[in-house]
Coordinates of C-alpha atoms in Angstrom, one line a residue:
Chain A
M1 CA 13.0 13.8 -7.3
S2 CA 12.4 17.1 -9.0
E3 CA 12.1 19.3 -5.9
P4 CA 14.8 19.4 -3.3
G5 CA 14.6 17.7 0.0
H6 CA 13.0 14.4 -0.9
S7 CA 15.9 12.4 -2.1
G8 CA 16.0 9.6 0.5
A9 CA 18.6 7.1 -0.6
A10 CA 21.2 7.0 2.1
F11 CA 23.2 4.5 0.2
A12 CA 23.7 6.8 -2.8
R13 CA 26.5 8.8 -1.4
G14 CA 26.9 12.2 -2.7
P15 CA 28.8 15.5 -2.3
A16 CA 31.0 15.8 0.8
D17 CA 31.2 18.7 3.1
A18 CA 34.4 20.3 4.4
D19 CA 35.4 17.7 7.0
G20 CA 34.8 14.8 4.7
G21 CA 31.2 13.9 5.8
L22 CA 28.2 14.0 3.6
D23 CA 26.5 17.3 2.9
P24 CA 22.9 16.3 3.4
A25 CA 21.4 19.5 2.0
A26 CA 23.4 19.3 -1.2
R27 CA 22.6 15.6 -1.5
A28 CA 18.9 16.5 -1.2
G29 CA 19.2 18.8 -4.1
Y30 CA 19.7 22.3 -2.6
A31 CA 22.2 23.8 -5.0
D32 CA 22.8 26.9 -2.8
H33 CA 22.1 26.5 0.9
P34 CA 23.0 27.9 4.3
P35 CA 25.6 26.1 6.4
R36 CA 24.4 22.9 8.1
M37 CA 23.0 23.9 11.5
G38 CA 22.8 21.6 14.5
F39 CA 23.0 21.1 18.3
F40 CA 25.9 20.3 20.5
T41 CA 24.5 19.2 23.8
D42 CA 27.2 19.3 26.4
T43 CA 25.8 17.1 29.2
S44 CA 28.6 17.9 31.6
V45 CA 27.0 21.3 32.3
C46 CA 23.4 20.2 32.3
I47 CA 21.7 20.9 35.6
G48 CA 18.4 19.0 34.8
C49 CA 16.2 22.1 34.9
K50 CA 14.1 20.9 32.0
A51 CA 13.8 24.5 30.7
C52 CA 14.5 23.0 27.2
E53 CA 11.5 20.6 27.6
V54 CA 9.2 23.5 28.5
A55 CA 10.5 25.9 25.9
C56 CA 10.1 23.3 23.2
K57 CA 6.5 22.5 24.2
E58 CA 5.6 26.2 24.4
W59 CA 7.1 27.3 21.2
N60 CA 6.0 24.4 19.1
A61 CA 2.6 24.1 20.7
V62 CA 3.3 20.4 21.5
P63 CA 0.4 18.9 23.5
E64 CA 0.7 17.6 27.0
D65 CA 1.4 13.9 27.0
G66 CA 1.0 12.6 30.5
I67 CA 1.7 14.3 33.8
E68 CA 2.6 11.3 36.0
L69 CA 5.3 10.3 38.4
T70 CA 7.4 7.5 37.2
G71 CA 8.9 6.8 40.6
M72 CA 12.2 5.8 38.9
S73 CA 14.0 9.1 39.1
Y74 CA 13.5 12.8 38.7
D75 CA 12.7 11.9 35.1
N76 CA 9.0 11.9 34.7
T77 CA 9.1 12.6 30.9
V78 CA 10.6 9.1 30.3
G79 CA 11.7 9.4 26.7
L80 CA 11.4 11.2 23.4
G81 CA 8.1 10.8 21.6
A82 CA 5.5 12.3 19.4
S83 CA 4.8 15.0 22.0
T84 CA 8.2 15.2 23.7
W85 CA 10.9 16.6 21.5
R86 CA 13.4 17.4 24.2
H87 CA 13.8 14.9 27.1
V88 CA 16.1 15.3 30.1
A89 CA 17.5 12.0 31.4
F90 CA 18.4 11.7 35.1
I91 CA 20.9 9.0 36.2
E92 CA 22.0 8.5 39.8
Q93 CA 25.2 6.6 39.8
P94 CA 26.9 5.1 42.8
V95 CA 30.6 6.1 42.7
T96 CA 33.6 4.1 43.7
A97 CA 34.9 5.3 47.0
V98 CA 38.1 7.3 46.7
A99 CA 39.7 8.8 49.8
D100 CA 38.8 12.5 49.3
A101 CA 35.5 11.9 47.5
T102 CA 32.2 13.1 48.7
E103 CA 30.0 10.1 49.4
G104 CA 27.7 8.2 47.3
V105 CA 26.2 9.4 44.1
R106 CA 27.1 11.2 41.0
W107 CA 24.4 12.8 38.9
L108 CA 24.3 12.5 35.2
M109 CA 21.8 14.7 33.4
A110 CA 21.4 14.9 29.7
S111 CA 18.9 16.6 27.3
D112 CA 18.1 14.3 24.4
V113 CA 16.7 15.4 21.1
C114 CA 16.3 14.2 17.5
K115 CA 19.8 13.6 16.0
H116 CA 18.9 15.0 12.6
C117 CA 21.1 12.2 11.1
T118 CA 23.2 12.8 8.0
E119 CA 21.9 9.4 6.9
S120 CA 18.4 9.5 8.2
G121 CA 16.4 6.3 8.5
C122 CA 13.0 8.0 9.0
L123 CA 13.5 10.2 6.0
D124 CA 14.7 7.3 3.8
V125 CA 11.7 5.0 4.6
C126 CA 8.9 7.7 4.5
P127 CA 6.7 6.7 1.6
T128 CA 4.8 9.9 1.2
G129 CA 7.6 12.5 1.2
A130 CA 6.2 14.0 4.4
L131 CA 9.7 13.8 6.0
F132 CA 12.1 16.0 4.1
R133 CA 15.6 17.5 4.4
T134 CA 15.6 21.2 4.9
E135 CA 18.1 23.6 3.5
F136 CA 19.8 23.7 6.9
G137 CA 20.4 19.9 6.6
T138 CA 17.8 19.1 9.3
V139 CA 15.0 16.6 9.0
V140 CA 11.4 17.8 9.3
V141 CA 7.9 16.2 9.1
Q142 CA 5.2 18.0 7.0
D143 CA 2.0 17.8 9.0
D144 CA -0.2 18.2 5.9
V145 CA 1.4 15.3 4.1
C146 CA 2.0 12.6 6.7
N147 CA -0.6 9.8 6.5
G148 CA 0.4 8.1 9.6
C149 CA 1.8 5.0 8.1
G150 CA 4.2 4.7 11.0
Y151 CA 7.2 3.4 9.0
C152 CA 9.5 6.1 10.3
V153 CA 8.8 5.0 13.9
G154 CA 10.4 1.6 13.5
A155 CA 13.2 2.9 11.3
C156 CA 14.7 5.4 13.8
P157 CA 17.7 3.8 15.5
F158 CA 17.2 6.1 18.5
G159 CA 13.5 5.8 19.1
V160 CA 12.9 9.5 18.5
I161 CA 10.0 9.8 16.2
A162 CA 6.5 8.5 17.1
R163 CA 2.9 8.6 16.1
R164 CA 0.6 10.8 18.1
E165 CA -2.6 9.2 19.2
E166 CA -4.7 12.3 18.8
D167 CA -4.0 13.0 15.2
G168 CA -2.5 9.7 14.0
Q169 CA 0.5 11.4 12.5
A170 CA 4.2 11.2 13.1
H171 CA 5.9 14.1 15.0
K172 CA 9.4 15.0 16.2
C173 CA 11.8 17.9 16.7
T174 CA 12.0 20.2 13.8
L175 CA 15.1 22.0 15.1
C176 CA 12.7 24.9 15.2
Y177 CA 12.6 25.2 11.4
D178 CA 10.4 28.2 11.7
R179 CA 12.8 30.0 14.0
L180 CA 15.8 29.1 11.9
G181 CA 14.1 30.6 8.9
A182 CA 13.7 33.9 10.8
G183 CA 17.4 33.8 11.9
M184 CA 16.6 32.8 15.4
E185 CA 18.0 30.0 17.5
P186 CA 15.8 27.0 18.5
A187 CA 13.7 27.5 21.6
C188 CA 15.5 24.9 23.7
A189 CA 18.9 26.3 23.1
K190 CA 17.6 29.8 23.8
A191 CA 16.1 28.7 27.1
C192 CA 19.1 26.7 28.3
P193 CA 20.6 28.6 31.3
T194 CA 23.9 26.8 31.3
E195 CA 24.6 26.6 27.6
S196 CA 24.5 22.9 27.8
I197 CA 22.5 23.1 24.6
Q198 CA 24.5 24.9 22.0
F199 CA 23.2 25.8 18.5
G200 CA 25.2 26.8 15.5
P201 CA 26.8 25.8 12.2
L202 CA 27.7 22.1 12.7
D203 CA 31.4 22.5 11.8
E204 CA 31.9 25.2 14.4
L205 CA 30.1 23.1 17.0
R206 CA 32.3 20.1 16.2
E207 CA 35.4 22.2 16.7
R208 CA 34.1 23.6 20.0
A209 CA 33.1 20.1 21.2
A210 CA 36.6 18.7 20.5
L211 CA 38.2 21.4 22.6
R212 CA 35.7 20.9 25.4
V213 CA 36.1 17.1 25.6
A214 CA 39.9 17.6 25.6
D215 CA 39.6 20.0 28.5
L216 CA 37.4 17.6 30.5
R217 CA 39.7 14.7 29.9
A218 CA 42.7 16.8 31.0
A219 CA 40.8 17.7 34.1
G220 CA 40.4 14.0 35.0
Q221 CA 37.0 13.2 33.4
D222 CA 38.4 10.2 31.5
Q223 CA 34.9 8.9 30.7
A224 CA 34.1 12.1 28.8
R225 CA 33.4 11.3 25.1
L226 CA 31.7 12.8 22.1
Y227 CA 28.7 10.9 20.7
L228 CA 27.6 11.1 17.1
D229 CA 30.2 13.8 16.2
D230 CA 32.0 11.5 13.7
P231 CA 30.9 11.7 10.1
D232 CA 32.2 8.1 9.7
D233 CA 29.8 6.6 12.2
G234 CA 26.8 4.5 11.4
I235 CA 24.5 7.5 10.7
G236 CA 27.1 9.7 8.9
G237 CA 27.3 11.8 12.1
G238 CA 24.4 13.5 13.8
G239 CA 23.3 17.1 13.1
A240 CA 22.7 17.0 16.9
F241 CA 25.6 15.4 18.8
F242 CA 26.5 15.1 22.5
L243 CA 29.2 15.2 25.0
L244 CA 28.6 12.3 27.5
L245 CA 30.2 11.4 30.7
D246 CA 29.5 7.7 30.5
E247 CA 28.6 5.1 27.8
P248 CA 25.7 6.0 25.6
E249 CA 23.5 3.2 26.8
V250 CA 23.6 4.6 30.3
Y251 CA 21.7 7.6 28.9
G252 CA 19.3 5.3 26.9
L253 CA 21.2 5.9 23.7
P254 CA 22.3 3.1 21.4
P255 CA 26.1 2.5 21.6
D256 CA 26.7 1.9 17.9
P257 CA 23.7 2.9 15.8
V258 CA 23.7 2.1 12.1
V259 CA 21.0 3.4 9.8
T260 CA 18.9 0.5 8.5
T261 CA 19.0 1.8 4.9
R262 CA 22.7 1.1 4.7
D263 CA 21.7 -2.5 4.1
L264 CA 19.0 -1.7 1.5
P265 CA 21.1 -2.9 -1.5
S266 CA 21.5 -6.2 0.2
I267 CA 17.8 -6.3 1.3
W268 CA 16.6 -5.6 -2.2
K269 CA 19.0 -8.1 -3.7
H270 CA 17.6 -10.9 -1.5
V271 CA 14.0 -9.8 -2.2
G272 CA 14.8 -9.8 -5.9
L273 CA 16.3 -13.3 -5.7
A274 CA 13.4 -14.6 -3.7
A275 CA 10.9 -13.1 -6.2
A276 CA 12.8 -14.5 -9.1
G277 CA 12.7 -17.9 -7.5
L278 CA 8.9 -17.6 -7.3
V279 CA 8.7 -16.5 -11.0
A280 CA 10.8 -19.5 -11.9
T281 CA 8.6 -21.8 -9.9
G282 CA 5.5 -20.4 -11.7
I283 CA 7.1 -21.0 -15.1
A284 CA 8.1 -24.6 -14.1
L285 CA 4.5 -25.2 -13.0
G286 CA 3.4 -23.9 -16.4
F287 CA 5.5 -26.5 -18.2
G288 CA 4.2 -29.3 -16.0
R289 CA 2.0 -31.8 -17.9
R290 CA -1.7 -32.3 -17.1
K291 CA -2.0 -36.0 -16.1
Chain B
M1 CA 38.8 13.4 42.8
T2 CA 35.8 11.2 42.7
E3 CA 36.3 8.3 40.3
P4 CA 33.1 7.3 38.6
K5 CA 32.6 3.7 38.3
G6 CA 34.1 2.6 35.0
R7 CA 32.6 0.0 32.9
G8 CA 34.8 -2.8 34.2
A9 CA 33.5 -2.3 37.7
A10 CA 29.9 -1.9 36.7
W11 CA 30.1 -5.0 34.5
T12 CA 31.3 -7.3 37.2
E13 CA 29.3 -5.8 40.1
E14 CA 26.1 -7.6 39.4
R15 CA 27.8 -10.9 39.7
G16 CA 28.9 -9.9 43.2
T17 CA 32.5 -10.7 42.5
S18 CA 34.0 -7.3 43.2
H19 CA 31.4 -5.2 44.9
E20 CA 32.8 -2.0 46.3
G21 CA 31.3 1.3 47.4
P22 CA 27.7 1.8 48.6
P23 CA 25.1 -0.7 47.5
P24 CA 23.3 0.4 44.4
P25 CA 20.0 2.2 45.0
A26 CA 17.0 0.3 43.7
A27 CA 16.1 2.9 41.1
R28 CA 19.2 3.1 39.1
P29 CA 19.6 2.1 35.5
A30 CA 19.1 -1.6 35.1
R31 CA 22.1 -3.9 34.6
R32 CA 20.9 -7.2 33.4
R33 CA 22.2 -10.2 31.7
L34 CA 21.4 -11.4 28.2
K35 CA 21.1 -15.1 28.8
A36 CA 21.1 -17.7 26.1
A37 CA 17.5 -18.7 25.7
R38 CA 18.2 -22.3 24.8
R39 CA 20.2 -24.5 27.0
R40 CA 22.0 -26.1 24.1
E41 CA 23.2 -22.7 23.0
E42 CA 24.7 -21.6 26.3
S43 CA 28.2 -22.6 25.3
R44 CA 27.9 -20.6 22.1
V45 CA 26.4 -17.4 23.5
P46 CA 28.1 -16.3 26.7
D47 CA 26.4 -14.2 29.3
F48 CA 26.9 -10.5 28.8
E49 CA 26.3 -7.8 31.3
F50 CA 24.9 -4.6 29.9
T51 CA 23.6 -1.3 31.0
S52 CA 20.3 0.5 30.0
Y53 CA 18.4 3.5 31.0
Y54 CA 16.0 2.0 33.7
G55 CA 15.3 -0.9 31.4
R56 CA 13.6 1.4 28.9
P57 CA 13.6 0.4 25.2
V58 CA 16.2 2.2 23.0
I59 CA 14.1 2.1 19.9
K60 CA 10.4 2.6 19.5
E61 CA 8.2 -0.3 18.9
P62 CA 6.8 0.0 15.3
A63 CA 3.5 1.7 15.3
W64 CA 2.0 -1.1 13.2
G65 CA -1.0 -2.8 14.6
V66 CA -1.9 -6.5 15.1
P67 CA -3.8 -8.1 13.3
D68 CA -3.7 -5.4 10.5
V69 CA 0.0 -5.7 9.5
P70 CA 0.8 -9.4 10.1
G71 CA -2.6 -10.1 8.5
Y72 CA -1.5 -8.0 5.6
L73 CA 1.8 -9.9 5.3
F74 CA -0.2 -13.2 5.1
L75 CA -2.8 -11.9 2.7
G76 CA -0.3 -10.2 0.4
G77 CA 1.7 -13.4 0.3
L78 CA -1.4 -15.5 -0.4
A79 CA -2.4 -13.1 -3.2
G80 CA 1.0 -12.8 -4.8
A81 CA 1.8 -16.5 -4.8
S82 CA -1.8 -17.4 -5.9
S83 CA -1.2 -15.3 -9.0
V84 CA 1.9 -17.3 -9.7
L85 CA 0.0 -20.5 -9.2
A86 CA -2.9 -19.2 -11.4
A87 CA -0.5 -18.4 -14.3
G88 CA 1.3 -21.8 -14.0
A89 CA -2.0 -23.7 -13.7
E90 CA -3.5 -22.0 -16.6
M91 CA -0.5 -22.7 -18.8
S92 CA -0.5 -26.4 -18.0
G93 CA -4.2 -26.8 -18.4
Y94 CA -5.5 -26.9 -14.9
G95 CA -8.3 -24.4 -15.5
E96 CA -10.3 -25.0 -12.3
L97 CA -7.3 -24.5 -10.1
A98 CA -6.3 -21.4 -12.1
R99 CA -9.8 -19.9 -11.5
V100 CA -9.7 -20.6 -7.8
A101 CA -6.2 -19.1 -7.5
K102 CA -7.3 -16.0 -9.5
V103 CA -10.3 -15.4 -7.3
G104 CA -8.3 -16.1 -4.2
A105 CA -5.7 -13.6 -5.3
L106 CA -8.3 -10.9 -5.9
G107 CA -10.0 -11.6 -2.6
A108 CA -6.8 -11.7 -0.6
I109 CA -5.4 -8.5 -2.2
S110 CA -8.6 -6.6 -1.6
L111 CA -8.7 -7.6 2.1
S112 CA -5.0 -6.8 2.4
A113 CA -5.6 -3.3 1.0
V114 CA -8.3 -2.8 3.6
A115 CA -6.0 -3.9 6.4
L116 CA -3.3 -1.6 5.1
V117 CA -5.5 1.5 4.9
H118 CA -7.0 0.6 8.3
D119 CA -3.6 0.7 9.9
L120 CA -2.8 4.2 8.7
G121 CA -3.0 6.9 11.3
R122 CA -4.8 9.1 8.7
P123 CA -6.6 6.5 6.5
E124 CA -8.2 9.3 4.4
R125 CA -4.7 10.3 3.2
F126 CA -3.8 6.8 1.9
A127 CA -3.4 8.2 -1.6
N128 CA -0.4 10.2 -0.4
M129 CA 1.5 7.0 -0.8
L130 CA 1.6 7.8 -4.5
R131 CA 2.9 11.3 -4.2
V132 CA 6.5 10.1 -4.7
F133 CA 8.4 7.0 -5.8
K134 CA 11.2 6.2 -3.4
P135 CA 13.3 3.0 -3.8
S136 CA 14.7 3.8 -0.3
S137 CA 11.2 3.1 1.1
P138 CA 10.0 -0.4 0.7
M139 CA 6.5 0.9 1.6
S140 CA 6.7 3.3 -1.4
V141 CA 7.8 0.5 -3.7
G142 CA 5.1 -1.7 -2.3
S143 CA 2.4 0.9 -2.8
W144 CA 3.3 1.2 -6.5
L145 CA 3.6 -2.6 -6.8
L146 CA 0.1 -3.0 -5.3
T147 CA -1.2 -0.2 -7.6
A148 CA 0.0 -2.1 -10.6
Y149 CA -0.8 -5.6 -9.3
G150 CA -4.2 -5.1 -7.9
P151 CA -6.0 -4.2 -11.1
L152 CA -4.2 -7.0 -13.0
A153 CA -5.3 -9.6 -10.4
G154 CA -8.8 -8.1 -10.5
A155 CA -9.0 -8.3 -14.3
A156 CA -7.6 -11.8 -14.4
A157 CA -10.3 -13.0 -11.9
V158 CA -13.2 -11.2 -13.5
S159 CA -12.3 -12.2 -17.0
D160 CA -12.0 -15.9 -15.9
M161 CA -15.3 -15.9 -14.1
T162 CA -17.3 -14.0 -16.7
G163 CA -15.6 -15.2 -19.8
I164 CA -15.3 -11.6 -21.0
L165 CA -12.2 -10.5 -23.0
P166 CA -10.3 -13.8 -22.7
A167 CA -7.2 -12.5 -24.4
A168 CA -7.0 -9.5 -22.1
G169 CA -7.7 -11.9 -19.2
A170 CA -4.7 -14.1 -20.2
L171 CA -2.5 -11.1 -20.4
A172 CA -3.7 -9.9 -17.0
T173 CA -3.0 -13.4 -15.6
A174 CA 0.5 -13.3 -16.9
G175 CA 1.1 -9.8 -15.6
A176 CA -0.3 -10.7 -12.2
G177 CA 1.9 -13.8 -12.2
L178 CA 5.0 -11.7 -12.9
L179 CA 4.2 -9.0 -10.3
G180 CA 2.8 -11.4 -7.7
P181 CA 6.2 -12.6 -6.5
G182 CA 7.1 -8.9 -5.9
V183 CA 4.0 -8.5 -3.8
A184 CA 4.7 -11.7 -1.9
T185 CA 8.3 -10.9 -1.1
Y186 CA 8.6 -7.1 -0.8
T187 CA 7.0 -7.3 2.7
A188 CA 10.3 -8.9 3.9
A189 CA 12.0 -5.6 2.9
L190 CA 9.3 -3.7 4.7
L191 CA 10.0 -5.4 8.0
C192 CA 13.8 -5.7 7.6
D193 CA 14.4 -2.1 6.6
T194 CA 13.8 -1.0 10.2
A195 CA 15.9 -0.6 13.3
V196 CA 14.1 -3.6 14.8
P197 CA 17.0 -6.0 15.5
G198 CA 14.9 -9.2 15.2
W199 CA 13.9 -8.2 11.7
H200 CA 16.8 -6.2 10.3
E201 CA 19.5 -8.7 11.2
G202 CA 17.6 -11.4 9.3
H203 CA 17.3 -9.4 6.0
R204 CA 19.3 -12.0 4.1
E205 CA 16.9 -14.8 4.9
M206 CA 13.5 -13.2 5.5
P207 CA 12.6 -12.8 1.7
Y208 CA 13.1 -16.5 1.1
L209 CA 11.1 -17.3 4.3
F210 CA 8.3 -15.1 3.0
A211 CA 8.4 -16.5 -0.5
G212 CA 8.1 -20.0 0.9
S213 CA 5.4 -19.1 3.3
A214 CA 3.4 -17.4 0.5
S215 CA 3.8 -20.5 -1.7
C216 CA 2.4 -22.6 1.1
A217 CA -0.6 -20.3 1.5
A218 CA -1.4 -20.3 -2.2
A219 CA -0.9 -24.1 -2.5
G220 CA -3.0 -24.5 0.6
L221 CA -5.9 -22.5 -0.9
G222 CA -5.7 -24.7 -4.1
L223 CA -5.6 -28.0 -2.2
L224 CA -8.4 -26.9 0.1
T225 CA -10.8 -25.9 -2.7
V226 CA -10.0 -28.2 -5.7
S227 CA -10.1 -32.0 -5.9
P228 CA -6.7 -33.6 -5.6
A229 CA -6.7 -34.8 -9.2
A230 CA -7.2 -31.2 -10.4
A231 CA -4.7 -29.6 -8.0
G232 CA -1.5 -31.0 -9.3
P233 CA 0.4 -27.6 -9.6
A234 CA -0.8 -26.7 -6.1
R235 CA 0.7 -29.9 -4.7
T236 CA 4.0 -29.2 -6.6
L237 CA 4.0 -25.6 -5.3
A238 CA 3.7 -27.0 -1.7
T239 CA 6.6 -29.4 -2.2
V240 CA 8.7 -26.5 -3.3
G241 CA 7.5 -23.8 -0.9
A242 CA 7.3 -25.8 2.4
P243 CA 10.9 -27.0 2.4
A244 CA 12.1 -23.6 1.2
E245 CA 10.2 -22.0 4.1
L246 CA 11.6 -24.5 6.7
V247 CA 15.1 -24.1 5.5
A248 CA 14.9 -20.3 5.3
K249 CA 13.6 -20.2 8.9
R250 CA 16.5 -22.4 10.1
L251 CA 19.0 -20.1 8.4
L252 CA 17.2 -17.0 9.8
L253 CA 17.4 -18.3 13.3
R254 CA 21.1 -19.2 12.9
R255 CA 21.9 -15.7 11.5
L256 CA 20.0 -14.0 14.4
G257 CA 22.0 -15.9 17.0
E258 CA 21.2 -14.6 20.5
I259 CA 18.4 -12.2 19.2
A260 CA 16.6 -15.3 17.8
E261 CA 15.4 -15.8 21.4
P262 CA 11.9 -14.4 20.9
Y263 CA 11.4 -16.6 17.8
E264 CA 11.7 -19.6 20.0
T265 CA 10.1 -18.5 23.3
G266 CA 6.9 -17.0 24.5
R267 CA 3.9 -16.4 22.3
P268 CA 5.8 -15.8 19.0
G269 CA 7.8 -19.0 19.7
R270 CA 4.6 -20.9 20.2
L271 CA 3.1 -19.4 17.0
L272 CA 6.2 -20.4 15.0
R273 CA 6.4 -23.9 16.4
A274 CA 2.7 -24.5 15.5
A275 CA 3.4 -23.1 12.1
E276 CA 6.2 -25.5 11.6
L277 CA 4.2 -28.5 12.6
L278 CA 1.3 -27.4 10.3
T279 CA 3.7 -26.9 7.5
V280 CA 5.3 -30.3 7.8
G281 CA 1.9 -31.9 8.3
G282 CA 0.4 -30.0 5.4
L283 CA 3.2 -31.0 3.1
A284 CA 2.9 -34.7 4.2
G285 CA -0.8 -34.6 3.7
A286 CA -0.5 -32.9 0.3
V287 CA 1.9 -35.5 -1.0
L288 CA 0.4 -38.6 0.7
G289 CA -3.2 -37.6 0.3
R290 CA -3.1 -37.1 -3.4
R291 CA -5.9 -39.6 -4.0
N292 CA -8.1 -38.6 -1.0
R293 CA -10.1 -35.4 -1.1
A294 CA -10.5 -35.0 2.6
V295 CA -6.8 -35.5 3.4
S296 CA -5.8 -33.2 0.6
A297 CA -8.2 -30.5 1.8
L298 CA -7.1 -30.8 5.4
A299 CA -3.5 -30.5 4.2
G300 CA -4.5 -27.3 2.3
A301 CA -6.1 -25.9 5.4
S302 CA -2.9 -26.7 7.4
L303 CA -0.7 -24.9 4.9
L304 CA -2.9 -21.9 4.9
A305 CA -3.0 -21.7 8.7
A306 CA 0.8 -22.3 8.9
S307 CA 1.4 -19.4 6.6
A308 CA -0.7 -17.1 8.7
L309 CA 0.9 -18.2 11.9
T310 CA 4.4 -17.8 10.5
R311 CA 3.6 -14.1 9.6
F312 CA 2.1 -13.4 13.1
G313 CA 5.1 -15.2 14.7
V314 CA 7.7 -13.3 12.8
F315 CA 5.9 -10.0 13.3
E316 CA 5.5 -10.4 17.0
A317 CA 9.0 -11.8 17.6
G318 CA 10.3 -8.6 16.0
L319 CA 8.2 -6.5 18.4
V320 CA 9.7 -8.3 21.4
T321 CA 13.2 -7.4 20.1
A322 CA 12.1 -3.7 19.9
R323 CA 10.6 -3.7 23.4
D324 CA 13.6 -5.1 25.3
P325 CA 16.7 -2.9 25.2
K326 CA 19.0 -5.9 25.5
Y327 CA 18.4 -6.9 21.9
T328 CA 19.5 -3.4 20.7
I329 CA 22.3 -2.7 23.1
V330 CA 24.1 -6.0 23.5
P331 CA 24.8 -6.7 19.8
Q332 CA 26.0 -3.1 19.3
R333 CA 28.2 -3.2 22.4
R334 CA 29.7 -6.4 21.2
R335 CA 30.4 -4.8 17.8
L336 CA 32.1 -1.9 19.5
D337 CA 34.1 -4.1 21.7
R338 CA 35.3 -6.1 18.7
R339 CA 36.4 -2.9 17.1
G340 CA 38.3 -2.0 20.3
M341 CA 36.6 1.3 20.7
N342 CA 35.3 2.9 23.9

């Protein structure tokens, strides 16, 4: 691709960043670019206020997408979608009785968002180039290019991106690309009252997260773990990663996501062999004799 | 210190073997079991407890519509394999069959283009498909394939019907015959290059299944429209395509293991069972009815219908695996457990 940002091939591994992971912006063709920016969402301090959901909607002019009670929990947003770019999950967990424990339930709250994957399935499969990699290493949809083919929707291992009924196009979190360009932090991080949502250069966030999870574990939270912080995981690490207090699937997250395009060489190989088989069949038919 | 329920406790709690603490409230994240769908498999696929967020899907169901997209899979296969049949039939002197196959290819690819554009959220922007060429996007590759293939299939059919520019027509026939297999099989990449477990995990078998199914469709069209004596290559194509499809489907289901469940149950299961019966029946009719016009035509219709049902079945089975979180979570959790992490 002549212009930066559109190189999709996740399987063509390229330049590495400082901690051994891929540098998505450099791989996308930005010779000189700012540090990779991202989110560290520390769910251990989330209070479920949903300020992030509101701030995101307000700043990005994301339309209303249903004001209904689910009846399942305090979560009436249900999940990420074309018109929900931050989503706060609420989990009420019964806790095992221990002598000095307060009775009953522990609350898990977590603000979910697009992971801005290092190896990004939605970006890889987008046939129009509407999805592109920014100089900050994030993944953004261009509204004026997307033709609503919907391929990205099925390619995301997290169920983040979706097609909006009203305009037929795919939408998701932009990590406030416009605010980043102006040197501001994303609206959700700005609005978060507990600093559960932290924004910054990804390598700094990873350092901070490692310290935080060590502190929590030392304090007895032995279920605390980081999710998508590892550049060696199935998506090459997330530009947005999380500190969770239970297994990912408890929060609606896949426990071991792998970007679909890692298997593309194998997929194309088998398509090629099958097509070659058809060509050979055709040639064999051609040499059959008319009886 | 309150000890949150670790996984061990949660995993066994549903079975009622070690229930401790307060009873779980009704509205807490679902813990369900992935059961082996088929009784004969129960020894192979053990029950597995898993956790999800209120039973909500982890991935989004693809935004692709029914019947647009499965219909496109069928029509694209019919067109691509018909071009192969046309080229082969023309070379071996079956002119009537070649003509039918060329016209069929043109008709099918035109209809499939309509289905594709109709499925876009912004149909007026369909030309944006040709802004870039991305090998990482099967849809991009497919768009370029169709752009090259469509006019060739059209030229082949028009030249044959009108007798205009026979040399160019022969070249177009050969070109469509070479690109047709790509058109017929790239759709397997289209489905498999997604996070949908029931498609992705079958990516090593799906292309052969689609090639076989496309062959059946093209053979079926030939047998349906041309007398048995003049449909020799179509019959041959059916005898190659139908077994290939049946074997590929078996291998696909074996590969998918526990996530093959939707391929064998519910509506997609019924579609695929009907498809299999029609494929076997169509193959038998094509071979045994080689001297009987009615039997041969019926066999052709069976093969055509079988191909369509196969595509709808595969498509809808995949959607089921996207809708139910167990198909996403359980295989990933097993993978993690095997690696001894978490």
